[in-house]
mmCIF file of C-alpha atoms in Angstrom:
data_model
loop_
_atom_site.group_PDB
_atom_site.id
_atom_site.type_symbol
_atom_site.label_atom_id
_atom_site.label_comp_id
_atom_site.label_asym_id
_atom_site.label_seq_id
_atom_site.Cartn_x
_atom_site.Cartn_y
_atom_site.Cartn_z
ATOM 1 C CA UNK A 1 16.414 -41.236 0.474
ATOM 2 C CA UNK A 2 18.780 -41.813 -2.367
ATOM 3 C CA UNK A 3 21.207 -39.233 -2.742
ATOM 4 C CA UNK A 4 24.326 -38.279 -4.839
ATOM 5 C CA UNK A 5 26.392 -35.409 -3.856
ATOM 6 C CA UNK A 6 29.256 -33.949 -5.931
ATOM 7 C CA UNK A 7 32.179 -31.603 -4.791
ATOM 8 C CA UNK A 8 33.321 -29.249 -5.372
ATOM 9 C CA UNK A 9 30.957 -27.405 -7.759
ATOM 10 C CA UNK A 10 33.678 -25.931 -9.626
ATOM 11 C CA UNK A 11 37.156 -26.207 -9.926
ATOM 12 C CA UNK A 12 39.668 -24.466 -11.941
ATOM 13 C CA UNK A 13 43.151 -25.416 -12.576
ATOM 14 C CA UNK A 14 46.643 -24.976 -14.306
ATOM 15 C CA UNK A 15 47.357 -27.371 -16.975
ATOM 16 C CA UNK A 16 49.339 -30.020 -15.532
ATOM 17 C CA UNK A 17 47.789 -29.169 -12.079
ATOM 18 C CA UNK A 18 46.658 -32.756 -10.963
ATOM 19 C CA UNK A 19 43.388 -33.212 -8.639
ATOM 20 C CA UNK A 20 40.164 -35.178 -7.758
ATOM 21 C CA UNK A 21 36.816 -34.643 -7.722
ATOM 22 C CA UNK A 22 34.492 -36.400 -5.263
ATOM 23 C CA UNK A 23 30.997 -38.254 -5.580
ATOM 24 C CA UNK A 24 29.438 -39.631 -2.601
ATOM 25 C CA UNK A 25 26.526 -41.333 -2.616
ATOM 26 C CA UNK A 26 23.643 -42.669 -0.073
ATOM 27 C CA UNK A 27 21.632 -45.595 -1.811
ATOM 28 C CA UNK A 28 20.086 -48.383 -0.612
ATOM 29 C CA UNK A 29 22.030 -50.796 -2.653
ATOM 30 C CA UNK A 30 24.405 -49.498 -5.732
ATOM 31 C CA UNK A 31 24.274 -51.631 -8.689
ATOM 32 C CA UNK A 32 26.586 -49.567 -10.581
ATOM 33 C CA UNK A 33 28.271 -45.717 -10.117
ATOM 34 C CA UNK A 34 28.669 -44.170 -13.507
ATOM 35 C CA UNK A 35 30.881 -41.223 -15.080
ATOM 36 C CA UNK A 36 30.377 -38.861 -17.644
ATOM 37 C CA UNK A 37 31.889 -35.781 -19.197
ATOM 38 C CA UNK A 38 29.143 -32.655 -20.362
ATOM 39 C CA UNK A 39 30.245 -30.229 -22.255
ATOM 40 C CA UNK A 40 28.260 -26.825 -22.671
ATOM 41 C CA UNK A 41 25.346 -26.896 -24.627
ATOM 42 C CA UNK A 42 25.802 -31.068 -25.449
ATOM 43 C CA UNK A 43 24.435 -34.089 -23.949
ATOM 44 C CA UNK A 44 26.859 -36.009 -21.385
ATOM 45 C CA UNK A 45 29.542 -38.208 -22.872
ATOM 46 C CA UNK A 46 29.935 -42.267 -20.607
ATOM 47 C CA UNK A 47 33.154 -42.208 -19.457
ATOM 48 C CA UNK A 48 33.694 -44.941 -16.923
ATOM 49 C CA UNK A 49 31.535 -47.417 -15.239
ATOM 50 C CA UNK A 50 32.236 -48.596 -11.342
ATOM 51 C CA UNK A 51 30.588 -51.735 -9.899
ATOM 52 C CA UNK A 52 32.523 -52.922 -6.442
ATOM 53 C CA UNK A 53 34.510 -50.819 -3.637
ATOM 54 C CA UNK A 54 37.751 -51.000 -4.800
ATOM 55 C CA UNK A 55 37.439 -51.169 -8.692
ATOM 56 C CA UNK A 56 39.047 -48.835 -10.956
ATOM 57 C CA UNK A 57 39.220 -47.324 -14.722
ATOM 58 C CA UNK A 58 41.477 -45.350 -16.329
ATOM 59 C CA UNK A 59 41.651 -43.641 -19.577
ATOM 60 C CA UNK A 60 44.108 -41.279 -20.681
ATOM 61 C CA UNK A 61 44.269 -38.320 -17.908
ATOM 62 C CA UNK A 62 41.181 -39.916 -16.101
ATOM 63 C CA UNK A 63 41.194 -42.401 -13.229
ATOM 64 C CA UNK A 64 37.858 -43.265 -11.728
ATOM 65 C CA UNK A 65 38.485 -45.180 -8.265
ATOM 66 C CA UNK A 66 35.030 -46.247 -5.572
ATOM 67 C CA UNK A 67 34.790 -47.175 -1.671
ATOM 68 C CA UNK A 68 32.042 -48.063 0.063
ATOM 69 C CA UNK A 69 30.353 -44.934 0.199
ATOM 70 C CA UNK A 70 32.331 -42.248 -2.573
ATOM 71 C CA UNK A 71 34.008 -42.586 -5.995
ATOM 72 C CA UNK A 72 36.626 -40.393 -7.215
ATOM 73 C CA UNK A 73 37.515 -38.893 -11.034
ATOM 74 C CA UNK A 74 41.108 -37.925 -10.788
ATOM 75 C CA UNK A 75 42.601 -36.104 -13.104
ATOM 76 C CA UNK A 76 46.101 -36.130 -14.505
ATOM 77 C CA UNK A 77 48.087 -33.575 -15.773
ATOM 78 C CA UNK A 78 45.278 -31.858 -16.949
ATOM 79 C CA UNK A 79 45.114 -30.063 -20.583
ATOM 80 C CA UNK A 80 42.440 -27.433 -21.723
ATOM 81 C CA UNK A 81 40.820 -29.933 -23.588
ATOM 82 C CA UNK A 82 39.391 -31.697 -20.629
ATOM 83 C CA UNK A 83 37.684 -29.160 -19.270
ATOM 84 C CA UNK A 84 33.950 -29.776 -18.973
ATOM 85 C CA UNK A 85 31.621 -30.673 -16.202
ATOM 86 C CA UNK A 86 31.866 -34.062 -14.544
ATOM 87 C CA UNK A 87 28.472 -36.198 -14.037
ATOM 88 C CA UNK A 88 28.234 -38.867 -11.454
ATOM 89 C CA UNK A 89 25.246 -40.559 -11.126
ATOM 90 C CA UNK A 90 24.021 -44.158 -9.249
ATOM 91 C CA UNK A 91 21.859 -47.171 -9.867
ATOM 92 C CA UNK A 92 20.112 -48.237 -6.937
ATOM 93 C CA UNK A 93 18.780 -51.985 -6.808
ATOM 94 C CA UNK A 94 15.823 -52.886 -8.001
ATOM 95 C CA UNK A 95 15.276 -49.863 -9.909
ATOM 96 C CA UNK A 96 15.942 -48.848 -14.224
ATOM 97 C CA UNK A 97 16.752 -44.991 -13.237
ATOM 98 C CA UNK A 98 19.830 -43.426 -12.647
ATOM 99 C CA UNK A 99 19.991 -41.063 -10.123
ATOM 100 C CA UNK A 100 22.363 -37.978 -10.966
ATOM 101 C CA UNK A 101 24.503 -35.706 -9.059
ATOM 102 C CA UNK A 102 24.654 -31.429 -9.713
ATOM 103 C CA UNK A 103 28.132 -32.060 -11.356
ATOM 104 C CA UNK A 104 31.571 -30.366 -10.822
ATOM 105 C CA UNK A 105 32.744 -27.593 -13.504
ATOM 106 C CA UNK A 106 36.180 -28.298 -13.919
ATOM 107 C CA UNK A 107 38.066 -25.335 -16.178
ATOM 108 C CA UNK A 108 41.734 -26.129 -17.134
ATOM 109 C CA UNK A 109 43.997 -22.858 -17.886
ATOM 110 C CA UNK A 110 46.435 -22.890 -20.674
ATOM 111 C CA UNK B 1 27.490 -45.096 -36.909
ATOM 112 C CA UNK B 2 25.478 -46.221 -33.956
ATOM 113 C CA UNK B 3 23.741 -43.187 -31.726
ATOM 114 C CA UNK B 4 20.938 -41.235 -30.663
ATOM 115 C CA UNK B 5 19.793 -38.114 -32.507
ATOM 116 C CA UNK B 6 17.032 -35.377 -31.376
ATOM 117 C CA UNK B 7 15.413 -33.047 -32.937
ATOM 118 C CA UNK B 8 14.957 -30.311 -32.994
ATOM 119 C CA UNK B 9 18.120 -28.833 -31.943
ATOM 120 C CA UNK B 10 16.213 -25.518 -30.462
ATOM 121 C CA UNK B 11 12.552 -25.152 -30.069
ATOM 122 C CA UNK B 12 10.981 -22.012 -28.775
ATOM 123 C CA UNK B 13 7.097 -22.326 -28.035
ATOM 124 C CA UNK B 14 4.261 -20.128 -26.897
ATOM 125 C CA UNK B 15 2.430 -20.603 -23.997
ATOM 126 C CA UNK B 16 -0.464 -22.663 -23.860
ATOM 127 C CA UNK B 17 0.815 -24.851 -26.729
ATOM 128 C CA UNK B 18 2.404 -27.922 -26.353
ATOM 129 C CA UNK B 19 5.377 -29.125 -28.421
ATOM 130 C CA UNK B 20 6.736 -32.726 -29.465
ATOM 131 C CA UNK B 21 10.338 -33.325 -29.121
ATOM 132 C CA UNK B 22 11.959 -36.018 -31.055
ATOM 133 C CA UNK B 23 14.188 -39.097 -30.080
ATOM 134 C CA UNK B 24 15.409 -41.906 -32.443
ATOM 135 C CA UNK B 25 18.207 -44.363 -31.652
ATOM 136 C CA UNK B 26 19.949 -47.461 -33.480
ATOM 137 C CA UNK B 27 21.818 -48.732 -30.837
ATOM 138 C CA UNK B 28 19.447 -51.780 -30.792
ATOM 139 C CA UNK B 29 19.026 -50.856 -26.743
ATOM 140 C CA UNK B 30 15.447 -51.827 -25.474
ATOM 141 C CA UNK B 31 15.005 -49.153 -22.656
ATOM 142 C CA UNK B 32 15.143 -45.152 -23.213
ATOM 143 C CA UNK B 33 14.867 -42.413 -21.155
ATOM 144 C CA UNK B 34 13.636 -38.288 -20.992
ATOM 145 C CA UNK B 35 15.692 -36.046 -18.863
ATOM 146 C CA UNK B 36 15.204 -32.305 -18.009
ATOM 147 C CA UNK B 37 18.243 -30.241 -17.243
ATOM 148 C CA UNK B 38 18.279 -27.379 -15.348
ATOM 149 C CA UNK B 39 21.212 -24.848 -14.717
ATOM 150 C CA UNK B 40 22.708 -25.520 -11.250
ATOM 151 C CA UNK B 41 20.670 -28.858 -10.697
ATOM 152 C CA UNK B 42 21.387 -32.461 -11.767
ATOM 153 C CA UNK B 43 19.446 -34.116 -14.672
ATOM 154 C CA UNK B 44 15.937 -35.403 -13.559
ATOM 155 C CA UNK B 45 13.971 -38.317 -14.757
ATOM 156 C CA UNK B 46 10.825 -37.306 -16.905
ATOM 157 C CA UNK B 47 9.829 -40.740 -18.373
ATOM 158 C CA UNK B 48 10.890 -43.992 -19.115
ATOM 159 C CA UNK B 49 10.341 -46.887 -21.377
ATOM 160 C CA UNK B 50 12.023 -50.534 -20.787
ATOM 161 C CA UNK B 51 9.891 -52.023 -23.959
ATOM 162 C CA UNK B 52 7.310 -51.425 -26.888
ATOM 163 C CA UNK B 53 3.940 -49.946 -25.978
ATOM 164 C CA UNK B 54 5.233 -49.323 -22.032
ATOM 165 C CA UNK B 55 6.477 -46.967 -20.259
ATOM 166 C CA UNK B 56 6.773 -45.540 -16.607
ATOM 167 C CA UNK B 57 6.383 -42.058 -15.087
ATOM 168 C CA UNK B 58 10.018 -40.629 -13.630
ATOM 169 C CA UNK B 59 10.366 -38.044 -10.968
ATOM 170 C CA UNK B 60 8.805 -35.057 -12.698
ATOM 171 C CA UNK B 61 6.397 -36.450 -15.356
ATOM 172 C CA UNK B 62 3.375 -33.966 -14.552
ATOM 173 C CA UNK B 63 2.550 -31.878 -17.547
ATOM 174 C CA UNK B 64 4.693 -34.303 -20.061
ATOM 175 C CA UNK B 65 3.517 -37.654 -22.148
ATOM 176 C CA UNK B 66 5.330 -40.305 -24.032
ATOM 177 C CA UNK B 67 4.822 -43.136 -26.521
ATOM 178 C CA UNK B 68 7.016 -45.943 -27.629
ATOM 179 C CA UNK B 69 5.486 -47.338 -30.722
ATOM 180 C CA UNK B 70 8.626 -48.471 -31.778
ATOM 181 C CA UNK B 71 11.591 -49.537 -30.446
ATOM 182 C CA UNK B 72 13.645 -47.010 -32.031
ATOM 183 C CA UNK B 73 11.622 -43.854 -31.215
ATOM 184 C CA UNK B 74 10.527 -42.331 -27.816
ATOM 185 C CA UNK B 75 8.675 -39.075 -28.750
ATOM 186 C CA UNK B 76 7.870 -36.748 -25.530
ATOM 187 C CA UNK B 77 5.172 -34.005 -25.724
ATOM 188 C CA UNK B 78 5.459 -30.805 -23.491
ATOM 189 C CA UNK B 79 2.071 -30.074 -23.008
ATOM 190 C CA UNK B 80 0.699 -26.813 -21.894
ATOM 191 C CA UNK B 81 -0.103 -27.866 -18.220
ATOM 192 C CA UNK B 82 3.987 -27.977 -17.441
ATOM 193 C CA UNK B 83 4.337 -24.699 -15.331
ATOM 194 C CA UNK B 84 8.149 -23.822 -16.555
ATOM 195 C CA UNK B 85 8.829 -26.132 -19.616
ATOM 196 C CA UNK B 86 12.037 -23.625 -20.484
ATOM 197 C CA UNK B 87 15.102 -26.253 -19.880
ATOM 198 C CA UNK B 88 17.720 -28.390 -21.667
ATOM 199 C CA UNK B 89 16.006 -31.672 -22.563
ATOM 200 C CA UNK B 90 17.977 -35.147 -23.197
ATOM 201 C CA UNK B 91 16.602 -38.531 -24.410
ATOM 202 C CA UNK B 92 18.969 -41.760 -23.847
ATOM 203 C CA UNK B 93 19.497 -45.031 -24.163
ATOM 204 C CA UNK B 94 20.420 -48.216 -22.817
ATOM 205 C CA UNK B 95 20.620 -51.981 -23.047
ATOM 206 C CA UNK B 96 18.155 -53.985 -20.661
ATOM 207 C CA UNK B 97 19.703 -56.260 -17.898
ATOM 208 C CA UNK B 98 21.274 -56.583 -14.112
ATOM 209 C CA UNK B 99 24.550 -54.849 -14.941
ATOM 210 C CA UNK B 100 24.695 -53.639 -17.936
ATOM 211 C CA UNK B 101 22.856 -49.956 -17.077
ATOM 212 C CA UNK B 102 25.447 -47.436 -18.920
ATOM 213 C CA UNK B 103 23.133 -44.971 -20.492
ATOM 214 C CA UNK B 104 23.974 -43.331 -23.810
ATOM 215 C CA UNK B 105 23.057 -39.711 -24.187
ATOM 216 C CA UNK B 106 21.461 -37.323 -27.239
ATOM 217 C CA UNK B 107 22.916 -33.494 -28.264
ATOM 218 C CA UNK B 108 19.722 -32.606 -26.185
ATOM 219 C CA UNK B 109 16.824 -29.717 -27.316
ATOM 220 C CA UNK B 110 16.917 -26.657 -25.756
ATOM 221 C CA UNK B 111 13.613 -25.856 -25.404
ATOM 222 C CA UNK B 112 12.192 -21.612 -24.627
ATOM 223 C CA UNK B 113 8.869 -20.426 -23.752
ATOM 224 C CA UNK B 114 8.289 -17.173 -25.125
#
């Protein structure tokens, strides 16, 4: 079965207290990993899109990298502003859907 | 500006009646897409449309319907048969093709059964 775990579920920082958060993924064939930013009560905001192990996007604070089997958001010196939660989510071949991980809650203290 | 918009922003509902939320988009993308979001779980696939007049059931489509008589507008009714309706609902968008899958995203109803 397709599956797309995120960790952790929440993380909480200092401002300028880099780190990464993790997607891994089971599929049967990725045609593209996606990122997106939610924030609380709003729909989810594309951030980056990953095709190939190896690949990577960046912009500002936010670097998305990929392997083989998990993609990682890291995060920069991190401000308040970019707290949110963090969607990953897959497209597996031969299909339209995405399929979405739970998300990581990432709170940046001031 | 180019987006998605839904309406209505909050929708409370009795039960045993079934409510229509809106979704309209000029982004020119042929395929859109109903979410549900729960607290605590990822979003699931509802229904989805790839062109005019078709669409496809997602992961949870009992108790829901769709239409897509137009390419800018993907209506979904909560009908009364959907056991807990009360969730965060998003509608989205994307271009059609091998690659190019990024999906754009609505503010999302918040829909409450009283």
């Amino acid at each position: 079965e397709d599956q797309v775990t995120q960790s952790p579920e929440a993380l909480r920082l200092q401002e300028g207290e880099s780190s990464s958060l993790n997607c891994s993924y089971t599929v049967s064939g990725l045609r593209g990993l996606f990122w997106y930013r939610q924030d609380p009560g709003k729909g989810p905001e594309f951030l980056f899109t990953l095709y190939s192990a190896g690949e990577e996007k960046e912009k500002e604070r936010l670097k998305a990298t990929i392997t083989k089997k998990e993609s990682f958001l890291h995060i920069t010196a991190p401000k308040p502003e970019d707290s949110a939660t963090y969607l990953c989510a897959v497209r597996i071949q031969g299909a339209q859907k995405l399929v979405f991980g739970q998300g990581t809650r990432l709170t940046i203290n001031p | 500006d180019g987006g998605i918009t839904q309406s209505p922003k909050y929708l409370f509902r009795k039960e045993g009646q079934n409510v229509t939320l809106s979704c309209e988009q000029n982004l020119n993308h042929d395929a859109m897409y109903w979410y549900r979001q729960d607290p605590g779980q990822g979003l699931r696939l509802i229904y989805y449309s790839q062109i005019v007049n078709d669409f496809q059931k997602g992961d949870i489509a009992e108790g829901y319907s769709v239409s897509r008589e137009k390419k800018e507008s993907f209506p979904l009714t909560v009908t009364s048969a959907q056991k807990n309706p009360t969730a965060f609902y998003l509608c989205a968008s994307s271009r059609q093709g091998r690659f190019y899958n990024e999906q754009f995203f609505g503010p999302g109803t918040r829909l409450t059964v009283l």
